[in-house]
PDB file of C-alpha atoms in Angstrom:
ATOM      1  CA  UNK A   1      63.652  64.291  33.346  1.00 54.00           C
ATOM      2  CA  UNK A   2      60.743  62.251  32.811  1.00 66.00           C
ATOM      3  CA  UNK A   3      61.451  58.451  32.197  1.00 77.00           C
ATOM      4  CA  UNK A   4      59.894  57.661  28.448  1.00 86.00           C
ATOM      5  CA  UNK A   5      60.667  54.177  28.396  1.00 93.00           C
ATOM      6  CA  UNK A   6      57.828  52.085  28.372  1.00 97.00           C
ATOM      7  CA  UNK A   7      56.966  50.020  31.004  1.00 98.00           C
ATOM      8  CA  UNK A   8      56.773  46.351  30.499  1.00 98.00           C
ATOM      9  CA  UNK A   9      54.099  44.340  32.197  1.00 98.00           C
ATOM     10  CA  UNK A  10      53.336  40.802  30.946  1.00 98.00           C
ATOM     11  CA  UNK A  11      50.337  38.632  31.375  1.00 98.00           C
ATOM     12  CA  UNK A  12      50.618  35.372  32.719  1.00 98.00           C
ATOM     13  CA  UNK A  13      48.209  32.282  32.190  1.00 98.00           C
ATOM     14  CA  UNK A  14      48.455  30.404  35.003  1.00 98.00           C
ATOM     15  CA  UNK A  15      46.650  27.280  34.064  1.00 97.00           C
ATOM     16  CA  UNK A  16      47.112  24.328  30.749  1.00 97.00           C
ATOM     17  CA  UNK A  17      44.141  22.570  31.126  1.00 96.00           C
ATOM     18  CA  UNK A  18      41.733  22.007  28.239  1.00 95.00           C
ATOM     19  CA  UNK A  19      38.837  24.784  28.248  1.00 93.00           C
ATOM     20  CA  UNK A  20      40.277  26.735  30.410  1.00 96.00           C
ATOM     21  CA  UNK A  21      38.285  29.727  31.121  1.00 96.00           C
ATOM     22  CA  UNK A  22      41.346  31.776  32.553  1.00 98.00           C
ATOM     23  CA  UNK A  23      42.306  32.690  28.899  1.00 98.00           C
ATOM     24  CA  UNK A  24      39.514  34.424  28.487  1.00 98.00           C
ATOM     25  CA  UNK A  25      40.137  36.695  31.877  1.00 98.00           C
ATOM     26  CA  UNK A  26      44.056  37.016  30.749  1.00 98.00           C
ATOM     27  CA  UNK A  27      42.903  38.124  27.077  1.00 98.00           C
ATOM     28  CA  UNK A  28      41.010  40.528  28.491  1.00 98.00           C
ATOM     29  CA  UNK A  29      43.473  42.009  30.899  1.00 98.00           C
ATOM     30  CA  UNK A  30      45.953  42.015  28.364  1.00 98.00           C
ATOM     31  CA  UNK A  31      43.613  43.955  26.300  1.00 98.00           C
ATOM     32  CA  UNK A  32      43.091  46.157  29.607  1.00 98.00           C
ATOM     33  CA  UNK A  33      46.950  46.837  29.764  1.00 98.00           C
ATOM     34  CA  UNK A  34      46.973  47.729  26.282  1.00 98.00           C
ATOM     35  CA  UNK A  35      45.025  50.650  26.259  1.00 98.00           C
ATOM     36  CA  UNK A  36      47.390  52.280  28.940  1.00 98.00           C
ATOM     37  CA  UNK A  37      49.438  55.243  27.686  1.00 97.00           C
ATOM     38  CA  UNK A  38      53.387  53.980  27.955  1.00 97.00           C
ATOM     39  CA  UNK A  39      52.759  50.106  28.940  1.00 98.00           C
ATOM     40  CA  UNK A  40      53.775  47.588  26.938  1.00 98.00           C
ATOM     41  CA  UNK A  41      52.246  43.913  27.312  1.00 98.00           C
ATOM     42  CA  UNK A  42      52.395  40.446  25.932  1.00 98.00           C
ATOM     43  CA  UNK A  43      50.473  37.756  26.947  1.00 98.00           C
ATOM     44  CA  UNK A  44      52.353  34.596  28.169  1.00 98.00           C
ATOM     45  CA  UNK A  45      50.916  31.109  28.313  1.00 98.00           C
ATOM     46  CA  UNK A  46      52.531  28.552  30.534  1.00 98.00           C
ATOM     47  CA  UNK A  47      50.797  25.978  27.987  1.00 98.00           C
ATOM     48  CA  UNK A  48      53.525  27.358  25.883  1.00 98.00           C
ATOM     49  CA  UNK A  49      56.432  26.690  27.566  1.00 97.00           C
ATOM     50  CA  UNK A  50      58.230  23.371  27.904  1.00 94.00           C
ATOM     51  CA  UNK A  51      57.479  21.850  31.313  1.00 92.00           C
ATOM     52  CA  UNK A  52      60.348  19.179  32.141  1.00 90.00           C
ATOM     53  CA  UNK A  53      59.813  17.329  35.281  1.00 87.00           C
ATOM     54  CA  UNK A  54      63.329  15.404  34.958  1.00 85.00           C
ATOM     55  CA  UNK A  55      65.019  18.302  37.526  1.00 74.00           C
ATOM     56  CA  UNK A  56      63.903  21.563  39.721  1.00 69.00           C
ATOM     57  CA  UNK A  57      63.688  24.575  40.345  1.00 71.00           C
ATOM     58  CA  UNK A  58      66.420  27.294  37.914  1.00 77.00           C
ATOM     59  CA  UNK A  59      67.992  24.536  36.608  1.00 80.00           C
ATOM     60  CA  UNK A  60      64.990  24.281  34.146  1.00 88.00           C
ATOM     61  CA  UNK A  61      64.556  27.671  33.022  1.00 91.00           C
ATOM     62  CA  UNK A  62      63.352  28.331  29.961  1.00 95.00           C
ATOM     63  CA  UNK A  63      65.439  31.092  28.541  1.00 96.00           C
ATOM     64  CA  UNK A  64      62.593  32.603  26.608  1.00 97.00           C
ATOM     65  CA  UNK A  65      60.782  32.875  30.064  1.00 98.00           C
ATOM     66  CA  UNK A  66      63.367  33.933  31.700  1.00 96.00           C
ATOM     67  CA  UNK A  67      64.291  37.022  29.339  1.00 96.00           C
ATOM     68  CA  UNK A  68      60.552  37.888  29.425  1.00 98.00           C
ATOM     69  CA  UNK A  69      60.751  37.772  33.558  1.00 97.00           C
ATOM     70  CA  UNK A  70      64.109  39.944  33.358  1.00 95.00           C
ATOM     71  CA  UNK A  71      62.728  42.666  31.197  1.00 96.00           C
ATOM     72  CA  UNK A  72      59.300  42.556  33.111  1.00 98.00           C
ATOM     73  CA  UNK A  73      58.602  45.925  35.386  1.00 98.00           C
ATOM     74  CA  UNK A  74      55.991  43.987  37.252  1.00 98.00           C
ATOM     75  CA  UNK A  75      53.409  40.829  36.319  1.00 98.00           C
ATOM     76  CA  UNK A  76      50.092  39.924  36.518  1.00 98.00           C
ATOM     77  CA  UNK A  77      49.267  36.273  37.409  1.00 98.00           C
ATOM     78  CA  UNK A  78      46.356  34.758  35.960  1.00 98.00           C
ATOM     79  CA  UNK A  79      45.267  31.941  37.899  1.00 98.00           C
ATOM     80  CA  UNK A  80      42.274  29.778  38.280  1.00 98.00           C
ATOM     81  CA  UNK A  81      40.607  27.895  41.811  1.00 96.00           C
ATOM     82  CA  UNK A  82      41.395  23.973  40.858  1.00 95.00           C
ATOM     83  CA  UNK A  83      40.638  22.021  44.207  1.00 94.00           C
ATOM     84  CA  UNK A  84      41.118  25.215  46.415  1.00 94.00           C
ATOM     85  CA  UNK A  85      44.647  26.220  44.896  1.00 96.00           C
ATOM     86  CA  UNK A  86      46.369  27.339  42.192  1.00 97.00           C
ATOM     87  CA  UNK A  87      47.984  24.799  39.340  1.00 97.00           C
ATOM     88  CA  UNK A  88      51.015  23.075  40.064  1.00 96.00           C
ATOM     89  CA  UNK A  89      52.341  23.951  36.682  1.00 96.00           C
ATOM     90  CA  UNK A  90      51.831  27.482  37.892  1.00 97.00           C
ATOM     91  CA  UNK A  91      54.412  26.790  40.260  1.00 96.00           C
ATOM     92  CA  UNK A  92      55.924  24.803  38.414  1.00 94.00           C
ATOM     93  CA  UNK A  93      56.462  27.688  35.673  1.00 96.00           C
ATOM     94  CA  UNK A  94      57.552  29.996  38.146  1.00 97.00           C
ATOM     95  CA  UNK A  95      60.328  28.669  40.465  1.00 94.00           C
ATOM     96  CA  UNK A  96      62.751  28.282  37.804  1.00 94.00           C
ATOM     97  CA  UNK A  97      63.204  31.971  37.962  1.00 94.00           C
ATOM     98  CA  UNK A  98      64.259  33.541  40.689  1.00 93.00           C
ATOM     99  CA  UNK A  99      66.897  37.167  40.503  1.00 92.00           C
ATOM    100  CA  UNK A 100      64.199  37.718  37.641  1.00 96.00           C
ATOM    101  CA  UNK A 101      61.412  38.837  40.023  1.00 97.00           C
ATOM    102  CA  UNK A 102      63.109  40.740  42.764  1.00 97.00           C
ATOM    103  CA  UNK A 103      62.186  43.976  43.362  1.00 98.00           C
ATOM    104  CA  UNK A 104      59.016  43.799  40.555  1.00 98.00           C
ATOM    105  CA  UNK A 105      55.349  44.273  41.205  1.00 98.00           C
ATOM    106  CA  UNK A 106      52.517  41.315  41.098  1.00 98.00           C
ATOM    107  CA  UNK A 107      48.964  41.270  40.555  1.00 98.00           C
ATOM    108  CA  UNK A 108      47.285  38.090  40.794  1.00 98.00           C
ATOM    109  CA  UNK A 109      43.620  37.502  38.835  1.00 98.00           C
ATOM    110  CA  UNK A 110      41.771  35.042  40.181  1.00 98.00           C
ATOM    111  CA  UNK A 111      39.356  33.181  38.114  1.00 98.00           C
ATOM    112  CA  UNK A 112      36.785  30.474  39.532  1.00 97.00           C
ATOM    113  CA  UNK A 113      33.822  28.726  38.198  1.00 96.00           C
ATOM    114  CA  UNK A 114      31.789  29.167  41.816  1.00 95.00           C
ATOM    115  CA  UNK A 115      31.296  32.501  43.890  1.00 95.00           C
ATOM    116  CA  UNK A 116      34.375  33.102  45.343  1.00 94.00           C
ATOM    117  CA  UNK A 117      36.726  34.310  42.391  1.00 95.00           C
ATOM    118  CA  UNK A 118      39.847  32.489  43.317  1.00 96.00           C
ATOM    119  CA  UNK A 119      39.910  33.895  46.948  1.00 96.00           C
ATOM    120  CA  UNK A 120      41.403  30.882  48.112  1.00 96.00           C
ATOM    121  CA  UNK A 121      43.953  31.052  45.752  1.00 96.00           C
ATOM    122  CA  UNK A 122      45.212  34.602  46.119  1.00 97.00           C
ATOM    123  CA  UNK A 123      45.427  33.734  49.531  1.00 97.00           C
ATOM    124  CA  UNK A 124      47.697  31.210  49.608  1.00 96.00           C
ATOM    125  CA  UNK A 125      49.459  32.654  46.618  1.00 97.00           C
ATOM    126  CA  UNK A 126      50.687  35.297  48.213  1.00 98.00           C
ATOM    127  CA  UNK A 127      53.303  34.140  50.372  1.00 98.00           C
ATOM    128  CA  UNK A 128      54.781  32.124  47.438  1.00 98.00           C
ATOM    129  CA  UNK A 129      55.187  35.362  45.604  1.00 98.00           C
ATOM    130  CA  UNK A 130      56.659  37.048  49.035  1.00 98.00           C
ATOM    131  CA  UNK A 131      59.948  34.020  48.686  1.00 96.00           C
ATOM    132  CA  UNK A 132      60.237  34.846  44.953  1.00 97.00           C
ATOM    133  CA  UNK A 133      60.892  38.799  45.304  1.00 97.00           C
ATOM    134  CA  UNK A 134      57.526  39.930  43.890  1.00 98.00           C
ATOM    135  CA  UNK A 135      55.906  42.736  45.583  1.00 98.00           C
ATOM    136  CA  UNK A 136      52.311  42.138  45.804  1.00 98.00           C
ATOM    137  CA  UNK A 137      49.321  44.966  45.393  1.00 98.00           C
ATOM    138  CA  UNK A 138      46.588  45.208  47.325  1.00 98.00           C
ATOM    139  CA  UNK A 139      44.187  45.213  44.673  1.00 98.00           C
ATOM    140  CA  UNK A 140      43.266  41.869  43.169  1.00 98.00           C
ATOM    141  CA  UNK A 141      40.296  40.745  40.543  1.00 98.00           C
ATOM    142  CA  UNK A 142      38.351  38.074  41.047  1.00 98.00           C
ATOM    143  CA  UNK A 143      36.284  36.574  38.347  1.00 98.00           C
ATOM    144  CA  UNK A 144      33.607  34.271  40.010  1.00 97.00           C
ATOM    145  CA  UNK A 145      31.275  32.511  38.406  1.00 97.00           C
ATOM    146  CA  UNK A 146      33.452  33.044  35.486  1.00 98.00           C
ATOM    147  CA  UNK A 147      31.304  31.109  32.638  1.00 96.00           C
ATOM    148  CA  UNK A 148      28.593  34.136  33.479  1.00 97.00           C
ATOM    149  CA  UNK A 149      31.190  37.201  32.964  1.00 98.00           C
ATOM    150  CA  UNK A 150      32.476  36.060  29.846  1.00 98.00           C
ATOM    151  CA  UNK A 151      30.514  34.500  26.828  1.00 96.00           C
ATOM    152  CA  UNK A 152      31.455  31.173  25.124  1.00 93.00           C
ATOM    153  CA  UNK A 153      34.236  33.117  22.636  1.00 95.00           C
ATOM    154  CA  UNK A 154      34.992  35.309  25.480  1.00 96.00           C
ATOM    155  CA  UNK A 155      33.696  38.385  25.167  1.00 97.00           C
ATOM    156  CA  UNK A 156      32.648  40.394  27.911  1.00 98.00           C
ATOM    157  CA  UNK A 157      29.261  40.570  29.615  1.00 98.00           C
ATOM    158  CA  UNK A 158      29.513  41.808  32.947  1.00 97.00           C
ATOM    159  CA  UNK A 159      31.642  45.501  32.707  1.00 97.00           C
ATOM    160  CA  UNK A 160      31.576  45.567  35.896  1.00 97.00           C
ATOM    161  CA  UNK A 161      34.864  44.026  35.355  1.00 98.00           C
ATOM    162  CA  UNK A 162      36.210  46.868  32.806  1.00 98.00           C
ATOM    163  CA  UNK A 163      36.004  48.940  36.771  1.00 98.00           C
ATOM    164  CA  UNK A 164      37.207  46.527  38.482  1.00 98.00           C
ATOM    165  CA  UNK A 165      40.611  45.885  36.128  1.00 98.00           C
ATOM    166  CA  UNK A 166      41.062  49.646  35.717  1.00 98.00           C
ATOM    167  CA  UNK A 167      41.549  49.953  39.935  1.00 98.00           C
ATOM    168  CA  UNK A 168      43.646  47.087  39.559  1.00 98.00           C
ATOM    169  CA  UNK A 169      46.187  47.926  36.689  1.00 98.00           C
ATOM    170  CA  UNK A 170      46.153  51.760  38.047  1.00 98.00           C
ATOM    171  CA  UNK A 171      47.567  50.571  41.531  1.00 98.00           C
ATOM    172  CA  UNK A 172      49.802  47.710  39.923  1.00 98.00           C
ATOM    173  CA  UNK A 173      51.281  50.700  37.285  1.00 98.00           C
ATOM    174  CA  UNK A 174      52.098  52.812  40.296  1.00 98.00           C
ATOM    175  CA  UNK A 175      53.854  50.177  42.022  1.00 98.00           C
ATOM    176  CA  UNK A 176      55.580  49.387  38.499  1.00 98.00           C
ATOM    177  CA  UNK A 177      57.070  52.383  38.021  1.00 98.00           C
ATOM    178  CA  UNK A 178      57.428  53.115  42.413  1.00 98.00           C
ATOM    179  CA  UNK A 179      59.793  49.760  42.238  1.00 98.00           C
ATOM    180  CA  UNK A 180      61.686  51.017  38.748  1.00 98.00           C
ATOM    181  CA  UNK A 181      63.246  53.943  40.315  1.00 97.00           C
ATOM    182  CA  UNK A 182      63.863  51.722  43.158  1.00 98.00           C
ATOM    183  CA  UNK A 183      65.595  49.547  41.619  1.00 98.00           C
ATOM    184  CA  UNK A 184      67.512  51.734  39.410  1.00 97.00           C
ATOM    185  CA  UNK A 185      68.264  54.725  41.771  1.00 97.00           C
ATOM    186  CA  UNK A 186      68.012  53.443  45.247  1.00 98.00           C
ATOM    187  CA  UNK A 187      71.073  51.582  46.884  1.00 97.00           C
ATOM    188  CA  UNK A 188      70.922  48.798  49.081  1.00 96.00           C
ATOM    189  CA  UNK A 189      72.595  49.626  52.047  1.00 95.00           C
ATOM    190  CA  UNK A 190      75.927  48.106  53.043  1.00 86.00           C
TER     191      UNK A 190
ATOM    192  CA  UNK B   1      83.076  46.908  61.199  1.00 34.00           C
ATOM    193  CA  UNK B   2      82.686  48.200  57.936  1.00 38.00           C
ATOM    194  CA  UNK B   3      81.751  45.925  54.626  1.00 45.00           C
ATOM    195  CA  UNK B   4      84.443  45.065  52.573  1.00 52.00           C
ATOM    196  CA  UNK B   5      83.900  47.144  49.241  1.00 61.00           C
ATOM    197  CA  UNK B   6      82.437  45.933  46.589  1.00 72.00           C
ATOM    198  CA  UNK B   7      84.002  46.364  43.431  1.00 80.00           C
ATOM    199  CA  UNK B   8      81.635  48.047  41.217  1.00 81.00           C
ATOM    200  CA  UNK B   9      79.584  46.105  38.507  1.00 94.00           C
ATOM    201  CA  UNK B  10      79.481  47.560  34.810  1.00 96.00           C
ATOM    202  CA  UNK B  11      75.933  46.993  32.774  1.00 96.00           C
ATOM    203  CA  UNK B  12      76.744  44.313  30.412  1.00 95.00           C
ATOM    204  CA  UNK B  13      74.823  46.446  27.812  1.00 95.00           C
ATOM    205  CA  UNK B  14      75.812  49.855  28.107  1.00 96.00           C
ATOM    206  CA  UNK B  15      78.608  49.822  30.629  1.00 97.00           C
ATOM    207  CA  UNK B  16      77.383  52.001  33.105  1.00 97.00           C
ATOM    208  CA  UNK B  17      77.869  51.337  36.705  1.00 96.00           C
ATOM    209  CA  UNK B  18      74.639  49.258  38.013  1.00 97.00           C
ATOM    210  CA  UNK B  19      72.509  49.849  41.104  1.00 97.00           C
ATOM    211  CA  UNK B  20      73.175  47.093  43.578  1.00 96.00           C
ATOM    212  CA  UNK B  21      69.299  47.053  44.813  1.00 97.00           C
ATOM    213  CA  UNK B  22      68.898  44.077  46.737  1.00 97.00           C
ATOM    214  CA  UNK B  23      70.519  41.357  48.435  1.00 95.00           C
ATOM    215  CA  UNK B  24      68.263  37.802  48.273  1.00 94.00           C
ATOM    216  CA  UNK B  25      69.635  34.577  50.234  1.00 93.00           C
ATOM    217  CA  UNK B  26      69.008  31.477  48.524  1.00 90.00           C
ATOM    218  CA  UNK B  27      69.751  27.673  48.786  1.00 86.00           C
ATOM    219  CA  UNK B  28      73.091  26.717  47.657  1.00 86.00           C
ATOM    220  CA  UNK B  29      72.650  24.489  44.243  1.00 78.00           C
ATOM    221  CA  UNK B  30      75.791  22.893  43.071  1.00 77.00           C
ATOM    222  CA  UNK B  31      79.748  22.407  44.587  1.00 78.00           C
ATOM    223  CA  UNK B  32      80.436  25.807  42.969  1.00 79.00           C
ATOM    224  CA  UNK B  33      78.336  27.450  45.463  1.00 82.00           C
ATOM    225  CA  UNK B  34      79.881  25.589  48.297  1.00 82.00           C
ATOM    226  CA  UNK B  35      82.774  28.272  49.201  1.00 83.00           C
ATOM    227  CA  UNK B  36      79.785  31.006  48.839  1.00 87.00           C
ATOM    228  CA  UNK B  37      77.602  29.989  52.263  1.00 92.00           C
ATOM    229  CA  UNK B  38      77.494  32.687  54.569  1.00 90.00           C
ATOM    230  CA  UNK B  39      77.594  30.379  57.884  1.00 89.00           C
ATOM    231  CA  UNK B  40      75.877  33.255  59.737  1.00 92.00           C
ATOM    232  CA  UNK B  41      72.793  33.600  57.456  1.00 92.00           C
ATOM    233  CA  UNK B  42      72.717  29.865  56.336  1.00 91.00           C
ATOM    234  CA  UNK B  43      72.351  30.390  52.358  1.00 92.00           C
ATOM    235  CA  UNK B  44      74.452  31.832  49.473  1.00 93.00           C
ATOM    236  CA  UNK B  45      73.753  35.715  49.202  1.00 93.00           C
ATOM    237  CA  UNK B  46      72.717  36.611  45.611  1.00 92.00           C
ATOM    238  CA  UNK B  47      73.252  40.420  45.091  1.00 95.00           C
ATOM    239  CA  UNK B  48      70.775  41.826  42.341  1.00 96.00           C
ATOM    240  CA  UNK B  49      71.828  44.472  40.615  1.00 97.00           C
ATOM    241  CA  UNK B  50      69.914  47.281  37.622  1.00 97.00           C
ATOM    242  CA  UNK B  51      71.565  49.411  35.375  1.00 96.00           C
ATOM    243  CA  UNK B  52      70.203  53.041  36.015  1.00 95.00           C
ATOM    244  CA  UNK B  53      70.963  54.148  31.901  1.00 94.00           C
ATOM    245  CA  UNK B  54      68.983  51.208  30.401  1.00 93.00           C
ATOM    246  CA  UNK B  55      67.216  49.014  32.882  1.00 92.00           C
ATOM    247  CA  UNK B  56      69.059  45.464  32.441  1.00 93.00           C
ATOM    248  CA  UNK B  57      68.905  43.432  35.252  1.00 94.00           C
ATOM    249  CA  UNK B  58      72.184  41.609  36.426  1.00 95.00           C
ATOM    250  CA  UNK B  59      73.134  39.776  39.509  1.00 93.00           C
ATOM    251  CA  UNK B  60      76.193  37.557  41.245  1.00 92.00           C
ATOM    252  CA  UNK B  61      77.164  35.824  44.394  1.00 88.00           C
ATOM    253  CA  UNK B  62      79.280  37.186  46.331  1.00 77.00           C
ATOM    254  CA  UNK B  63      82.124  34.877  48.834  1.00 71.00           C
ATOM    255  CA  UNK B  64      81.379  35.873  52.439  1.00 67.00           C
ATOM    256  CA  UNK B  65      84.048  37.696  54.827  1.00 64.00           C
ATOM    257  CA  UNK B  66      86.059  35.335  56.599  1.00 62.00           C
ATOM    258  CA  UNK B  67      85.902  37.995  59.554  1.00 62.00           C
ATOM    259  CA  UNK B  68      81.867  37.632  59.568  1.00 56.00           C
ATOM    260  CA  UNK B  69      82.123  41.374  58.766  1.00 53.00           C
TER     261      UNK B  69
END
């Protein structure tokens, strides 16, 4: 019997900093997501979580986070290029989940004021992601020169981009629902 | 040797037995975890679990073997 529940797939917005440009990519991929048949998304913004730096790692968790992480069937992380990496609030954000993640799909947005789209930064994300028990796609988008794709209230100009996202969430959807069943049906092996 | 058993985890929501899908070793965090380090693999062993009926998500630590089984 076919599964009807909806799959859940939340946006993340990897970055705080004043004028950020990454909301504009996340809005839009949100927006993306929500034109999917049987997806559900939300848009999550690290700016709006509390970000204590008087302990580490789970012993922080937010609990609002964390419930959005548990009921997540896979993420997308949207995260800017500052000084060739992502933001340490990023990281910050998520290491204080951990059993939240495992087994879940991860798509990672890169957004970067120069040519390169955050290249640098889904590089070096991706082993981070490995440790946390996200399964990484092989698709990515990368939104260089970012202040030239979007306009100043973030609307669209290049559509290239409307391509791009579509061959992104498609693959990332698969692997949503691939890692569901999983998860549910398939036994670990003792 | 054979795994001890597990005995089986209910879905805190709708009771039905869960899916034990994955097995992730992590650091050990406070004196509560102490008795749970597997010597062998060097970390506490987290066992994730997800409820075929619903989809919640639930997870525990589990106390190693004394026979390294």
């Amino acid at each position: 019997m076919a599964d009807t529940r909806p799959l859940n797939i939340p946006v993340i917005l990897g970055t705080t900093r004043k004028g950020r440009m990454s909301a504009h990519a996340a809005r839009f991929v949100v927006g993306q997501l929500a034109r999917e048949a049987g997806v559900i998304t939300e848009l999550i913004d690290i700016a709006d979580l509390p970000q204590p730096v008087d302990d580490a790692g789970e012993a922080i968790k937010d609990a609002g986070f964390s419930e959005k992480m548990n009921r997540a069937d896979a993420i997308v992380i949207v995260s800017p290029e500052y000084n060739r990496s992502f933001p340490g609030l990023l990281k910050h954000t998520l290491d204080t989940c951990l059993k939240e993640y495992i087994h879940k799909a991860v798509g990672i947005v890169g957004v970067s004021s120069g040519p390169f789209g955050a290249t640098r930064v889904i590089e070096q994300f991706l082993p981070v992601l490995r440790e946390l028990g996200l399964v990484t796609i092989f698709w990515d988008v990368n939104f260089g020169h970012v202040s030239k794709v979007f306009d100043e209230v973030g609307e669209l100009r290049d559509h290239a981009f409307v391509k791009r996202t579509d061959k992104f969430l498609k693959e990332l959807i698969w692997m949503a629902e691939t890692l569901r069943h999983g998860r549910e049906s398939i036994a670990l092996r003792s | 040797m054979m795994s001890p058993s597990r005995p089986p985890l209910e879905c805190p929501a709708c009771g039905t037995p869960m899916n034990r899908h994955a097995e992730k070793l992590v650091e050990p965090t406070g004196e509560d975890d102490a008795s749970h380090v597997d010597q062998v693999l060097g970390g506490v062993i987290e066992e994730i679990y997800c409820c075929p009926a619903c989809g919640t998500n639930a997870d525990r630590r589990w106390k190693p073997d004394p026979a390294g089984s």
